[in-house]
Short mmCIF file of C-alpha atoms in Angstrom, two decimals:
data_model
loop_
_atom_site.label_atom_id
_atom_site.label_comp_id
_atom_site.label_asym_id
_atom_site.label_seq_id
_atom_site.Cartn_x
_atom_site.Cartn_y
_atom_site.Cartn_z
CA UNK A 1 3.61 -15.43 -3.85
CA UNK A 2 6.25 -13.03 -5.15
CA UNK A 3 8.55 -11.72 -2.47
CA UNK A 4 10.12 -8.45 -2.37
CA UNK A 5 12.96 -7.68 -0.69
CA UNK A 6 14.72 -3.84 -0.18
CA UNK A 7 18.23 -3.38 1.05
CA UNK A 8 19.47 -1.65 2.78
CA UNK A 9 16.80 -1.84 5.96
CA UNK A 10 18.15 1.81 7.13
CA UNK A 11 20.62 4.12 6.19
CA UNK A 12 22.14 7.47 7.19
CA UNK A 13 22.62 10.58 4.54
CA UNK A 14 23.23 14.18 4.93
CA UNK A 15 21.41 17.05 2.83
CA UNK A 16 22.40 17.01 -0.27
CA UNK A 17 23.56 13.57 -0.64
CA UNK A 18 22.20 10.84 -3.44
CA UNK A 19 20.97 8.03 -1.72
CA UNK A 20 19.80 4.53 -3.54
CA UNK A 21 17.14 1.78 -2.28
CA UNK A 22 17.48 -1.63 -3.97
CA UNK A 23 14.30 -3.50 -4.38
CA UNK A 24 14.83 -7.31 -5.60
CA UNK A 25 11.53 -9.66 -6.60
CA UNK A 26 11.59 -13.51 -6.36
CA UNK A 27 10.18 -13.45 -9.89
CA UNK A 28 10.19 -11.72 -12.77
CA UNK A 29 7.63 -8.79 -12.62
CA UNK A 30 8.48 -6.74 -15.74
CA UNK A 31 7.35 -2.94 -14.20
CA UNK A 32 5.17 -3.51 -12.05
CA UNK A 33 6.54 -2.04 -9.12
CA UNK A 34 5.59 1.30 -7.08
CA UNK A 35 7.76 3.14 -4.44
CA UNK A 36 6.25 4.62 -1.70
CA UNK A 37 7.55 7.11 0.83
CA UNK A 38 6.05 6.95 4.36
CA UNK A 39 6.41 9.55 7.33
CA UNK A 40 5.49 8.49 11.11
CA UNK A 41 1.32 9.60 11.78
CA UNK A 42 0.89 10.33 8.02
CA UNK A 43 -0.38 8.20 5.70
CA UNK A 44 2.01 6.86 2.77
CA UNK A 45 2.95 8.64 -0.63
CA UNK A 46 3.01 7.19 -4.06
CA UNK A 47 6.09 8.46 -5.35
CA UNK A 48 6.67 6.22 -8.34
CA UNK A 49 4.18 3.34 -10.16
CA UNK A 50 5.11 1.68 -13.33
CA UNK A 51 8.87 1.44 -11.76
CA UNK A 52 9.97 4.49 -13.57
CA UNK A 53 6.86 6.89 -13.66
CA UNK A 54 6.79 9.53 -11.38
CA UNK A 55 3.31 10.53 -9.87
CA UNK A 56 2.31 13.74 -10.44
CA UNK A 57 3.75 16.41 -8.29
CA UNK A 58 6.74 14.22 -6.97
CA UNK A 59 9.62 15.83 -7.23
CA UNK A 60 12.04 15.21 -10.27
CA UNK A 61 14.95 14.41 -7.81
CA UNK A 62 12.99 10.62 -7.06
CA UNK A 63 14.03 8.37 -10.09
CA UNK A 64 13.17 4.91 -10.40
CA UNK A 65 14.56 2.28 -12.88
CA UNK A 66 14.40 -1.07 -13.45
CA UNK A 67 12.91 -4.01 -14.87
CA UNK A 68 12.38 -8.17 -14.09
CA UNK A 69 13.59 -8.50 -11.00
CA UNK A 70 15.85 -6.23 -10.02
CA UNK A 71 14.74 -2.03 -9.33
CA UNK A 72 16.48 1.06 -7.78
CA UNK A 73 15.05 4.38 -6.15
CA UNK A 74 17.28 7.10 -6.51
CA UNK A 75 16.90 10.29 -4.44
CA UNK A 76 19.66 13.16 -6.03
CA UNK A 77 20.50 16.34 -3.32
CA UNK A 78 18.17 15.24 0.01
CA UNK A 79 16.01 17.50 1.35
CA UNK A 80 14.86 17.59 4.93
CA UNK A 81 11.84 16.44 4.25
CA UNK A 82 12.91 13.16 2.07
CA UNK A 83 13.81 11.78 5.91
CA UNK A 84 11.24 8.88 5.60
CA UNK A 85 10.64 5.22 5.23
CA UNK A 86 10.51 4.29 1.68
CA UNK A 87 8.22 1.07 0.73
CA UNK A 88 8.61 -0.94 -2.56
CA UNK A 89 5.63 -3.17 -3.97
CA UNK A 90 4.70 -5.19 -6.85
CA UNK A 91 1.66 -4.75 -8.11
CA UNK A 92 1.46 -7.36 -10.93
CA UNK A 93 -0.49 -9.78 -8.95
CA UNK A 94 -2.02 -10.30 -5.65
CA UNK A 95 -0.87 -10.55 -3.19
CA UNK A 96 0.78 -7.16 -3.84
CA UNK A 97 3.14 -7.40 -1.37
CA UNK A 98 5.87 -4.46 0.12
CA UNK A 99 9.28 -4.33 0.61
CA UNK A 100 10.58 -4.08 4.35
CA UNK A 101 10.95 -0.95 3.96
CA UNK A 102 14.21 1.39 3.71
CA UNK A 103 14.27 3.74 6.65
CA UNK A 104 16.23 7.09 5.78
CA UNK A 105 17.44 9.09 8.75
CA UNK A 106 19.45 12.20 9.09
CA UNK A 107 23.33 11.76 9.44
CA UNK B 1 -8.08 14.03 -5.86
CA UNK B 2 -10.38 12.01 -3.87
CA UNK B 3 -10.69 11.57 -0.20
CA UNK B 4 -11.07 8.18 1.45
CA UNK B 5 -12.47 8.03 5.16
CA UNK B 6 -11.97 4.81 7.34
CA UNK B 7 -14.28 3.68 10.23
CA UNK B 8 -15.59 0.18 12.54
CA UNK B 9 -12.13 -0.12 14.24
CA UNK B 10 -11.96 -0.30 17.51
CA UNK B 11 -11.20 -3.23 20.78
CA UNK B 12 -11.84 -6.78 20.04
CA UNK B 13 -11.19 -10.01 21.33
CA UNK B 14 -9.38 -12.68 20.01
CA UNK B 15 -11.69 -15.02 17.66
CA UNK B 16 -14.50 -12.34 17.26
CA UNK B 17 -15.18 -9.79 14.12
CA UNK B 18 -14.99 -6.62 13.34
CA UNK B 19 -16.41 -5.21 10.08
CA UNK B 20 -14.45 -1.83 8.36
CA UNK B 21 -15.76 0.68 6.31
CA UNK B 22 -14.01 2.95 3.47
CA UNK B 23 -16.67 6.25 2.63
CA UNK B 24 -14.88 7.54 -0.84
CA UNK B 25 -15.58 10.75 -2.25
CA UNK B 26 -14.13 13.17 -5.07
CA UNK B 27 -13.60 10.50 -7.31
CA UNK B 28 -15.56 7.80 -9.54
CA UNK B 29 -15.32 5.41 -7.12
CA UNK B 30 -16.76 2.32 -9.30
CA UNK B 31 -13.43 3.40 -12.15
CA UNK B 32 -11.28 2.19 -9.42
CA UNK B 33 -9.91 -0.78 -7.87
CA UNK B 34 -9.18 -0.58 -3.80
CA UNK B 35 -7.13 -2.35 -1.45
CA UNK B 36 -6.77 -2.29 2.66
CA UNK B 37 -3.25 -1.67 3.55
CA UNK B 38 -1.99 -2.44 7.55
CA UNK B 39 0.67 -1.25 9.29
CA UNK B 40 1.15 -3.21 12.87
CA UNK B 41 2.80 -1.66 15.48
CA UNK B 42 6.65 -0.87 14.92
CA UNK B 43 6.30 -3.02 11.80
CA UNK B 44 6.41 -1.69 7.90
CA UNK B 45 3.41 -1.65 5.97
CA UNK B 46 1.52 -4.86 4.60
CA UNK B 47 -1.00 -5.36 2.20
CA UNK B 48 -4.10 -6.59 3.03
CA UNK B 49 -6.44 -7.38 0.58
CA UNK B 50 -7.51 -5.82 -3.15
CA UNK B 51 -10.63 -5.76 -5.05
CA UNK B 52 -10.82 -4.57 -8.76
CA UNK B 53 -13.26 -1.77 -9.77
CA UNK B 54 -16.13 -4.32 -10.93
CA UNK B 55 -15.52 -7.01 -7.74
CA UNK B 56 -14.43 -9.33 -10.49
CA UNK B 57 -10.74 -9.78 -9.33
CA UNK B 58 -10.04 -10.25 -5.40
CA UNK B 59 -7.11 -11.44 -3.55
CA UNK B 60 -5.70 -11.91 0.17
CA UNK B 61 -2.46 -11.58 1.86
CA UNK B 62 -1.89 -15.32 3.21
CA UNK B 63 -1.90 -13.79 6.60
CA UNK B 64 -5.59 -13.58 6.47
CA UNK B 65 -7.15 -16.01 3.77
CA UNK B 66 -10.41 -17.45 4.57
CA UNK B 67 -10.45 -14.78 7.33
CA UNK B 68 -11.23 -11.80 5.76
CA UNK B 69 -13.35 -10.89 3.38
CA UNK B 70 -13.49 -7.34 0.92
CA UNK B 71 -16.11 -6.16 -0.74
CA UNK B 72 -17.40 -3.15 -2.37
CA UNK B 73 -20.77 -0.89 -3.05
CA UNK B 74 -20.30 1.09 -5.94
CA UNK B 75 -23.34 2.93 -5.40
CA UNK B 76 -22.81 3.45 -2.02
CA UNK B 77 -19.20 4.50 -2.82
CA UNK B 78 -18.12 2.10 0.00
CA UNK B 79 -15.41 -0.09 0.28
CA UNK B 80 -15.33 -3.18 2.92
CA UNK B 81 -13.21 -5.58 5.28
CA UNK B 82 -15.12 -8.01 6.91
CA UNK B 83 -12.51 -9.06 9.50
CA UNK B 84 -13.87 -12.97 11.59
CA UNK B 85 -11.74 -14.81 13.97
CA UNK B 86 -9.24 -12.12 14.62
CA UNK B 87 -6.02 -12.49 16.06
CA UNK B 88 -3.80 -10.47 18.51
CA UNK B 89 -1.20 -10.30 15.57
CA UNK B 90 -4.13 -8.27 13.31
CA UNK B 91 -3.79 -5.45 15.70
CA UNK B 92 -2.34 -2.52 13.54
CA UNK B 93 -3.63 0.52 11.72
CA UNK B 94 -5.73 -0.19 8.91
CA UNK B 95 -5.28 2.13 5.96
CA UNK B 96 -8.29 1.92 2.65
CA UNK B 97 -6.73 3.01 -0.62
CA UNK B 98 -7.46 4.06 -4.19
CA UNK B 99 -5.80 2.51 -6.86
CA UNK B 100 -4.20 4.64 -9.16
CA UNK B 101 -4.72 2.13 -12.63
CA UNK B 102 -8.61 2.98 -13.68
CA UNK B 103 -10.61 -0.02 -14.36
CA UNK B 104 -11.94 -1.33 -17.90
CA UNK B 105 -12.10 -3.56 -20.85
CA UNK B 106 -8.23 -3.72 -21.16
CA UNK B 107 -8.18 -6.56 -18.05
CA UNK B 108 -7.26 -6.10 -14.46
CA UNK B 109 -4.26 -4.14 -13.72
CA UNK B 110 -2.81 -2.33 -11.12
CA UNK B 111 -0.14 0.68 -10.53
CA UNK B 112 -0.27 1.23 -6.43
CA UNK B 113 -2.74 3.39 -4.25
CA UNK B 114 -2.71 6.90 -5.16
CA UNK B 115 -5.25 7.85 -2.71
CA UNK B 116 -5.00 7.21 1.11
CA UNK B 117 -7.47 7.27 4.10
CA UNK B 118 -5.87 8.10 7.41
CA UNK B 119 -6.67 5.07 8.61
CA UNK B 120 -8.54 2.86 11.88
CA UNK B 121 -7.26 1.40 14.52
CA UNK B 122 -8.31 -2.53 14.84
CA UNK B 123 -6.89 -3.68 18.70
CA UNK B 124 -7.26 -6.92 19.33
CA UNK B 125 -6.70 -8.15 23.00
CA UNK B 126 -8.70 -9.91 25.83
#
């Protein structure tokens, strides 16, 4: 199985700030990867698929890059309601399995 | 869009089944492949189990291989979990999801679930 692991597990950031989620894979998975943004008693978000394509209606300030192994999510001037758990996963065979997840709380 | 709706969870006990449900709607349902994603208590999400748009490609998180089973009716727009010999550690919230890659001659591929149910809750305690 390919593993994925995110760093950091939690961080703190004010509004405004440009925060960025590392995503590492055990293998190579060229770009298959997706982030995903998840808020407590709501259902996750695709934000990103493809590692670098944004979903439509995502805001432009979510960028993801990367390739192989190693991937970033980068989320330029927070908003209030970017405070969330974000959720890598590769999706270039199954098991598709997540990241730990990157919880983002208010500093 | 699409709308997904999740039901059959519910309070089980250790070793029996439980079978959930996925009613999808708004979309071409038999374009698409599906998965069941879980989120445990206090834990991050985990994928459960996928199933491409023609039932020809199907795989299993290692946490519940030969215990679970997916499945789909395309003309019933339904998607499956047949859940046997469950576990106290299976107790979570059980999302369904769309995938967002659209099924077809180009081979199976996937891009991440686009679509979300709100999910059931599978207990699983004596």
């Amino acid at each position: 199985d390919i593993q994925m692991t995110q760093s950091p597990s939690s961080m703190s950031a004010s509004v405004g700030d440009t925060v960025t989620i590392t995503c590492r894979a055990s293998q190579g998975i060229s770009t298959w990867l997706a982030w995903f943004q998840h808020k407590p008693g709501k259902a996750p978000k695709l934000l990103i698929y493809g590692a670098s394509s944004l979903l439509g209606g995502v805001p432009s300030r979510f960028i993801g890059s990367g390739s192989g192994t190693d991937f970033t999510l980068t989320i330029s001037s927070l908003q209030p309601e970017d405070f969330a758990t974000y959720y890598c996963q590769q999706t270039v065979t199954f098991p598709h399995i997540f990241g730990q997840g990157t919880k983002v709380e208010i500093k | 869009e699409g709308q997904l709706v999740e039901s059959g969870g519910g309070l089980v006990q250790p070793g029996r089944s439980l079978r959930l449900s996925c009613a999808a709607s708004g979309f071409s349902f038999d374009d698409y492949g599906m998965h069941w994603v879980r989120q445990a208590p206090g834990k991050g999400l985990e994928w459960v189990s996928g199933i491409s748009w023609d039932s020809g490609s199907i795989g299993y998180a290692d946490s519940v291989k030969g215990r679970f089973t997916i499945s789909r009716d395309n003309a019933k727009k339904s998607l499956y979990l047949q859940m046997n010999s469950l576990r106290t550690e299976d107790t979570a919230l059980y999302y369904c999801g769309k995938d967002l890659a659209e099924g077809g001659v180009a081979g199976y591929y996937y891009y991440g679930l686009d679509v979300w149910g709100q999910g059931t809750t599978v207990t699983v305690s004596s």
